[in-house]
Amino acid sequence: MRSHTVLDDDVRVRLDRLADLAPLHVPQALTVVDAARDLLPEVPHVVCFDTVFHAGLPAAAREYAVPAGWREAYGLRRYGFHGLSYAWALARTAELLGRRPEQLQLVMVHLGGGCSACAVLEGHSVDTTMGFTPLEGLVMSRRSGSLDPGALTWLLKRKNLSADEIEDALNHKSGLLALSGTSGDTRDLVRSRAAGDGRAALALDVFTHHCRRGIAEMAASLSRLDAVVFTGEIGEDQPEVREEVCARLSVFGLTGGLRPVIAERPEIVSAPGARVPVVVVPTGEAQQIDLETRALLVHGHPARSSTPGSPPGG
């Protein structure tokens, strides 16, 4: 599929074939979809893809430097995720700054159980940290983020770990949980660090370092930086993470001294007159799905104007 689409039997079969690419999300979603179709067989059902927002990625950001046969036969490329979250946050940021999305160049960061960063140029995603699967990129709650592929082949060949063992560890037993040894929740880790837990401090240091690196990487796709936008549960609710990320990105005109979010609405949390505003947008994936679904059913096209896309067959 190349867009959000009405679900039929053919789409359902194709989604099944892709379920293992996002094992923390797709199988569970399909269980809900199947139940809804059974209970409401006469009601149209729509599937919205997180990859749609990133469909227009330029080739330089999209392609992996791997054999052409892999790219052509297997569709091996960067697809990106968290697109529904970014679409919602982009529109809210534009409203807050009093500008149209097409006028903005932003780095957006979705921090939650899964974490990613995205470069938005004139309303379109031009780079993102997640890739072929939601495992690539930033350190996450229980996911590793990017890892040297040579380490994985070494574990397979030299330490006799199975592919299933590696996949399970990288998706469920890594990230903040692995570094801290206690929790993948930043709220727990901030409390533990304050109580003197060195592993919790290490986990937060690694996490915020990778966030800063992701922001810097995304900024390389822009000609200026109009704002940095945080969304997702951690991005919205963990001021310590925002502060530690921004305070050490002075090279981009960011500073610390961010104020906490006062209300559950989009806010600028940087100081008045900051060279680069820091914006917090409460996550709105469910609201964006509602917008996309209504637009598709009523008007026959997505709510957004960019060309959609998703992995082959999905």
Protein backbone atom coordinates (compact mmCIF):
# COMPACT_ATOMS: atom_id res chain seq x y z
CA MET A 1 0.00 0.00 0.00
CA ARG A 2 1.13 3.57 -0.67
CA SER A 3 -1.32 5.40 1.59
CA HIS A 4 -3.75 5.11 4.46
CA THR A 5 -6.35 2.77 3.08
CA VAL A 6 -9.70 1.11 3.64
CA LEU A 7 -9.15 -2.38 5.00
CA ASP A 8 -10.28 -5.32 2.91
CA ASP A 9 -9.30 -9.00 2.86
CA ASP A 10 -6.37 -8.42 0.50
CA VAL A 11 -4.92 -5.65 2.66
CA ARG A 12 -5.40 -7.82 5.75
CA VAL A 13 -3.39 -10.67 4.20
CA ARG A 14 -0.59 -8.32 3.18
CA LEU A 15 -0.42 -6.84 6.67
CA ASP A 16 0.03 -10.32 8.10
CA ARG A 17 3.13 -10.76 5.96
CA LEU A 18 4.66 -7.62 7.44
CA ALA A 19 3.82 -8.22 11.09
CA ASP A 20 7.30 -9.43 12.05
CA LEU A 21 8.88 -6.14 10.94
CA ALA A 22 7.23 -4.36 13.89
CA PRO A 23 6.67 -7.15 16.43
CA LEU A 24 5.75 -4.79 19.27
CA HIS A 25 2.94 -3.15 17.33
CA VAL A 26 1.49 -4.86 14.27
CA PRO A 27 0.43 -8.26 15.71
CA GLN A 28 -1.45 -6.58 18.54
CA ALA A 29 -3.07 -4.08 16.18
CA LEU A 30 -4.21 -6.89 13.89
CA THR A 31 -5.87 -8.65 16.82
CA VAL A 32 -7.91 -5.50 17.49
CA VAL A 33 -8.67 -5.05 13.78
CA ASP A 34 -9.96 -8.60 13.47
CA ALA A 35 -12.20 -8.19 16.50
CA ALA A 36 -13.59 -4.91 15.14
CA ARG A 37 -14.31 -6.45 11.74
CA ASP A 38 -16.10 -9.36 13.40
CA LEU A 39 -18.21 -7.10 15.61
CA LEU A 40 -18.92 -4.44 12.98
CA PRO A 41 -18.87 -6.16 9.59
CA GLU A 42 -20.93 -3.45 7.84
CA VAL A 43 -18.76 -0.56 9.02
CA PRO A 44 -15.74 0.45 6.89
CA HIS A 45 -12.40 0.00 8.63
CA VAL A 46 -9.33 2.08 7.81
CA VAL A 47 -5.68 1.31 8.45
CA CYS A 48 -3.32 4.28 8.93
CA PHE A 49 0.38 3.72 8.40
CA ASP A 50 3.08 5.40 10.48
CA THR A 51 5.31 5.36 7.42
CA VAL A 52 3.11 7.68 5.32
CA PHE A 53 4.64 10.87 6.72
CA HIS A 54 8.10 9.80 5.55
CA ALA A 55 7.17 8.61 2.06
CA GLY A 56 8.88 11.52 0.33
CA LEU A 57 12.28 10.97 1.91
CA PRO A 58 15.00 11.97 -0.56
CA ALA A 59 17.14 9.11 -1.86
CA ALA A 60 20.15 10.23 0.18
CA ALA A 61 18.18 9.77 3.40
CA ARG A 62 16.18 6.77 2.21
CA GLU A 63 18.71 4.35 0.75
CA TYR A 64 20.97 1.94 2.60
CA ALA A 65 24.43 1.30 1.16
CA VAL A 66 23.81 -2.41 0.61
CA PRO A 67 23.79 -4.58 -2.53
CA ALA A 68 21.28 -3.49 -5.17
CA GLY A 69 19.68 -6.93 -5.11
CA TRP A 70 18.74 -6.50 -1.46
CA ARG A 71 17.23 -3.09 -2.10
CA GLU A 72 15.36 -4.09 -5.23
CA ALA A 73 14.19 -7.60 -4.33
CA TYR A 74 13.52 -7.09 -0.63
CA GLY A 75 12.58 -3.41 -0.48
CA LEU A 76 15.39 -2.80 1.98
CA ARG A 77 15.36 0.95 2.66
CA ARG A 78 14.54 3.45 5.37
CA TYR A 79 10.78 3.81 5.83
CA GLY A 80 10.58 5.69 9.13
CA PHE A 81 7.88 5.50 11.77
CA HIS A 82 6.01 7.70 14.28
CA GLY A 83 4.56 9.49 11.26
CA LEU A 84 1.11 9.95 12.75
CA SER A 85 2.65 11.55 15.82
CA TYR A 86 4.81 13.85 13.69
CA ALA A 87 1.91 14.89 11.46
CA TRP A 88 -0.12 15.91 14.51
CA ALA A 89 2.80 17.68 16.21
CA LEU A 90 3.73 19.55 13.02
CA ALA A 91 0.26 21.04 12.65
CA ARG A 92 0.10 22.03 16.33
CA THR A 93 3.58 23.58 16.20
CA ALA A 94 2.66 25.63 13.14
CA GLU A 95 -0.44 26.91 14.94
CA LEU A 96 1.58 27.78 18.04
CA LEU A 97 4.27 29.63 16.07
CA GLY A 98 1.71 31.39 13.88
CA ARG A 99 3.18 30.03 10.63
CA ARG A 100 2.16 27.50 8.01
CA PRO A 101 3.86 24.08 8.07
CA GLU A 102 5.30 24.90 4.62
CA GLN A 103 7.20 27.81 6.18
CA LEU A 104 8.95 25.78 8.85
CA GLN A 105 12.18 23.83 9.22
CA LEU A 106 12.00 21.70 12.36
CA VAL A 107 13.66 18.88 14.19
CA MET A 108 10.95 16.84 15.86
CA VAL A 109 11.64 14.23 18.53
CA HIS A 110 9.14 11.56 19.55
CA LEU A 111 10.23 10.06 22.89
CA GLY A 112 8.17 7.29 24.44
CA GLY A 113 8.42 3.52 24.59
CA GLY A 114 9.80 3.92 21.08
CA CYS A 115 11.96 6.92 20.22
CA SER A 116 12.88 8.67 17.00
CA ALA A 117 13.83 12.04 15.54
CA CYS A 118 12.71 13.57 12.26
CA ALA A 119 13.78 16.51 10.09
CA VAL A 120 10.84 18.45 8.60
CA LEU A 121 11.52 20.81 5.71
CA GLU A 122 8.62 22.94 4.48
CA GLY A 123 6.02 20.53 5.79
CA HIS A 124 7.67 17.31 4.63
CA SER A 125 9.84 14.71 6.32
CA VAL A 126 13.31 14.74 4.76
CA ASP A 127 15.14 12.50 7.23
CA THR A 128 14.39 10.30 10.22
CA THR A 129 16.27 8.00 12.58
CA MET A 130 14.06 4.91 12.41
CA GLY A 131 14.61 2.80 9.34
CA PHE A 132 13.46 -0.49 7.82
CA THR A 133 11.98 -1.39 11.21
CA PRO A 134 11.20 0.59 14.39
CA LEU A 135 14.38 -0.85 15.95
CA GLU A 136 16.85 1.51 14.30
CA GLY A 137 17.93 4.86 15.67
CA LEU A 138 17.72 6.27 19.19
CA VAL A 139 18.00 4.30 22.42
CA MET A 140 14.49 3.42 23.60
CA SER A 141 12.74 2.05 26.66
CA ARG A 142 13.39 -1.64 25.93
CA ARG A 143 14.77 -1.46 22.39
CA SER A 144 18.45 -1.06 21.64
CA GLY A 145 18.30 1.46 18.83
CA SER A 146 21.12 1.37 16.29
CA LEU A 147 23.83 -1.22 16.83
CA ASP A 148 26.91 -2.15 14.83
CA PRO A 149 25.69 -4.89 12.43
CA GLY A 150 29.09 -6.52 12.83
CA ALA A 151 28.26 -7.13 16.49
CA LEU A 152 25.14 -9.03 15.43
CA THR A 153 26.95 -11.25 12.93
CA TRP A 154 29.61 -11.86 15.60
CA LEU A 155 26.97 -12.97 18.10
CA LEU A 156 25.45 -15.27 15.47
CA LYS A 157 28.69 -16.81 14.27
CA ARG A 158 31.00 -16.73 17.28
CA LYS A 159 28.68 -16.95 20.27
CA ASN A 160 26.03 -19.17 18.67
CA LEU A 161 23.10 -16.98 19.62
CA SER A 162 20.09 -17.67 17.45
CA ALA A 163 18.36 -15.03 15.35
CA ASP A 164 15.29 -15.41 17.58
CA GLU A 165 17.36 -14.80 20.72
CA ILE A 166 18.91 -11.68 19.25
CA GLU A 167 15.60 -10.35 17.99
CA ASP A 168 13.97 -10.89 21.38
CA ALA A 169 16.84 -9.23 23.25
CA LEU A 170 16.98 -6.19 20.97
CA ASN A 171 13.22 -5.61 21.07
CA HIS A 172 12.40 -6.50 24.68
CA LYS A 173 15.52 -6.61 26.90
CA SER A 174 17.69 -3.72 25.74
CA GLY A 175 17.53 0.07 25.88
CA LEU A 176 17.03 1.85 29.20
CA LEU A 177 16.04 -1.43 30.85
CA ALA A 178 19.31 -3.12 29.94
CA LEU A 179 21.48 -0.16 30.90
CA SER A 180 19.80 0.43 34.25
CA GLY A 181 19.09 -3.18 35.12
CA THR A 182 15.87 -2.10 36.80
CA SER A 183 13.47 -0.14 34.60
CA GLY A 184 12.81 1.17 31.10
CA ASP A 185 10.73 4.05 32.51
CA THR A 186 12.51 7.41 32.71
CA ARG A 187 10.38 8.42 35.70
CA ASP A 188 11.81 5.53 37.70
CA LEU A 189 15.33 6.28 36.49
CA VAL A 190 15.21 9.97 37.41
CA ARG A 191 14.14 9.02 40.95
CA SER A 192 16.78 6.29 41.19
CA ARG A 193 19.52 8.60 39.93
CA ALA A 194 18.59 11.17 42.59
CA ALA A 195 18.96 8.40 45.18
CA GLY A 196 22.50 7.67 43.98
CA ASP A 197 21.92 4.78 41.55
CA GLY A 198 24.88 4.88 39.16
CA ARG A 199 23.33 2.54 36.59
CA ALA A 200 20.22 4.68 36.39
CA ALA A 201 22.46 7.70 35.83
CA LEU A 202 24.31 5.84 33.08
CA ALA A 203 21.04 4.86 31.38
CA LEU A 204 19.85 8.47 31.33
CA ASP A 205 23.25 9.71 30.13
CA VAL A 206 23.25 7.27 27.22
CA PHE A 207 19.63 8.05 26.40
CA THR A 208 20.07 11.83 26.33
CA HIS A 209 23.37 11.54 24.45
CA HIS A 210 21.65 9.58 21.68
CA CYS A 211 18.79 12.11 21.63
CA ARG A 212 21.29 14.94 21.13
CA ARG A 213 23.08 13.00 18.45
CA GLY A 214 19.79 12.28 16.70
CA ILE A 215 18.81 15.95 16.76
CA ALA A 216 22.21 16.94 15.34
CA GLU A 217 21.90 14.29 12.64
CA MET A 218 18.47 15.54 11.61
CA ALA A 219 19.59 19.18 11.60
CA ALA A 220 22.10 18.27 8.88
CA SER A 221 19.14 17.95 6.48
CA LEU A 222 17.97 21.52 7.13
CA SER A 223 19.29 24.95 6.17
CA ARG A 224 18.08 26.56 9.39
CA LEU A 225 16.40 25.48 12.62
CA ASP A 226 13.11 27.19 13.42
CA ALA A 227 12.30 25.06 16.48
CA VAL A 228 12.94 21.75 18.21
CA VAL A 229 9.72 19.94 19.01
CA PHE A 230 9.30 17.25 21.69
CA THR A 231 6.34 14.89 21.70
CA GLY A 232 5.58 11.39 23.00
CA GLU A 233 5.13 10.43 26.63
CA ILE A 234 8.74 11.12 27.67
CA GLY A 235 8.98 14.18 25.45
CA GLU A 236 5.90 15.65 27.09
CA ASP A 237 6.16 14.46 30.67
CA GLN A 238 9.89 14.27 31.50
CA PRO A 239 11.31 17.80 31.89
CA GLU A 240 14.65 16.43 33.10
CA VAL A 241 15.20 14.71 29.75
CA ARG A 242 14.30 17.82 27.76
CA GLU A 243 16.60 19.93 29.90
CA GLU A 244 19.56 17.57 29.57
CA VAL A 245 19.11 17.28 25.83
CA CYS A 246 18.78 21.00 25.10
CA ALA A 247 21.31 22.33 27.62
CA ARG A 248 24.11 20.52 25.79
CA LEU A 249 23.12 21.53 22.26
CA SER A 250 24.35 25.12 22.41
CA VAL A 251 26.01 24.59 19.03
CA PHE A 252 22.49 24.79 17.56
CA GLY A 253 21.44 27.80 19.60
CA LEU A 254 19.59 25.76 22.19
CA THR A 255 19.88 26.45 25.90
CA GLY A 256 18.77 24.97 29.17
CA GLY A 257 16.52 26.67 31.66
CA LEU A 258 13.40 25.19 30.09
CA ARG A 259 10.22 25.62 32.07
CA PRO A 260 7.94 22.66 32.81
CA VAL A 261 4.78 22.15 30.80
CA ILE A 262 1.98 23.98 32.56
CA ALA A 263 -1.06 22.65 30.72
CA GLU A 264 -1.86 19.67 28.54
CA ARG A 265 -1.60 21.68 25.34
CA PRO A 266 1.18 22.70 22.93
CA GLU A 267 3.56 25.11 24.62
CA ILE A 268 6.85 26.89 24.03
CA VAL A 269 8.98 25.95 27.04
CA SER A 270 12.17 27.87 26.15
CA ALA A 271 12.85 31.36 27.45
CA PRO A 272 11.24 34.31 25.64
CA GLY A 273 13.45 35.44 22.80
CA ALA A 274 15.33 32.15 22.59
CA ARG A 275 17.27 31.83 19.33
CA VAL A 276 15.65 28.42 18.73
CA PRO A 277 12.29 27.85 20.45
CA VAL A 278 11.73 24.53 22.17
CA VAL A 279 8.16 23.33 21.78
CA VAL A 280 6.31 20.56 23.59
CA VAL A 281 3.26 19.01 21.92
CA PRO A 282 1.18 16.38 23.74
CA THR A 283 1.13 13.23 21.66
CA GLY A 284 -1.84 13.11 19.30
CA GLU A 285 -1.61 9.89 17.32
CA ALA A 286 -5.21 8.92 18.04
CA GLN A 287 -6.44 12.36 16.97
CA GLN A 288 -4.40 12.17 13.76
CA ILE A 289 -5.83 8.73 12.97
CA ASP A 290 -9.29 10.24 13.42
CA LEU A 291 -8.45 13.06 10.99
CA GLU A 292 -6.94 10.71 8.42
CA THR A 293 -9.84 8.25 8.63
CA ARG A 294 -12.49 10.91 8.25
CA ALA A 295 -10.65 12.50 5.32
CA LEU A 296 -10.27 9.15 3.56
CA LEU A 297 -13.90 8.09 4.05
CA VAL A 298 -15.45 11.49 3.31
CA HIS A 299 -13.15 12.91 0.67
CA GLY A 300 -11.33 9.82 -0.60
CA HIS A 301 -7.87 11.18 0.13
CA PRO A 302 -5.62 11.61 3.21
CA ALA A 303 -5.82 14.64 5.45
CA ARG A 304 -2.24 15.56 4.57
CA SER A 305 -0.90 16.50 1.16
CA SER A 306 2.37 14.57 1.06
CA THR A 307 2.78 11.44 -1.02
CA PRO A 308 2.20 8.42 1.25
CA GLY A 309 4.17 5.24 1.45
CA SER A 310 4.78 2.07 3.44
CA PRO A 311 6.94 -1.05 3.25
CA PRO A 312 6.43 -3.31 0.23
CA GLY A 313 3.23 -5.31 0.52
CA GLY A 314 2.07 -3.43 3.62
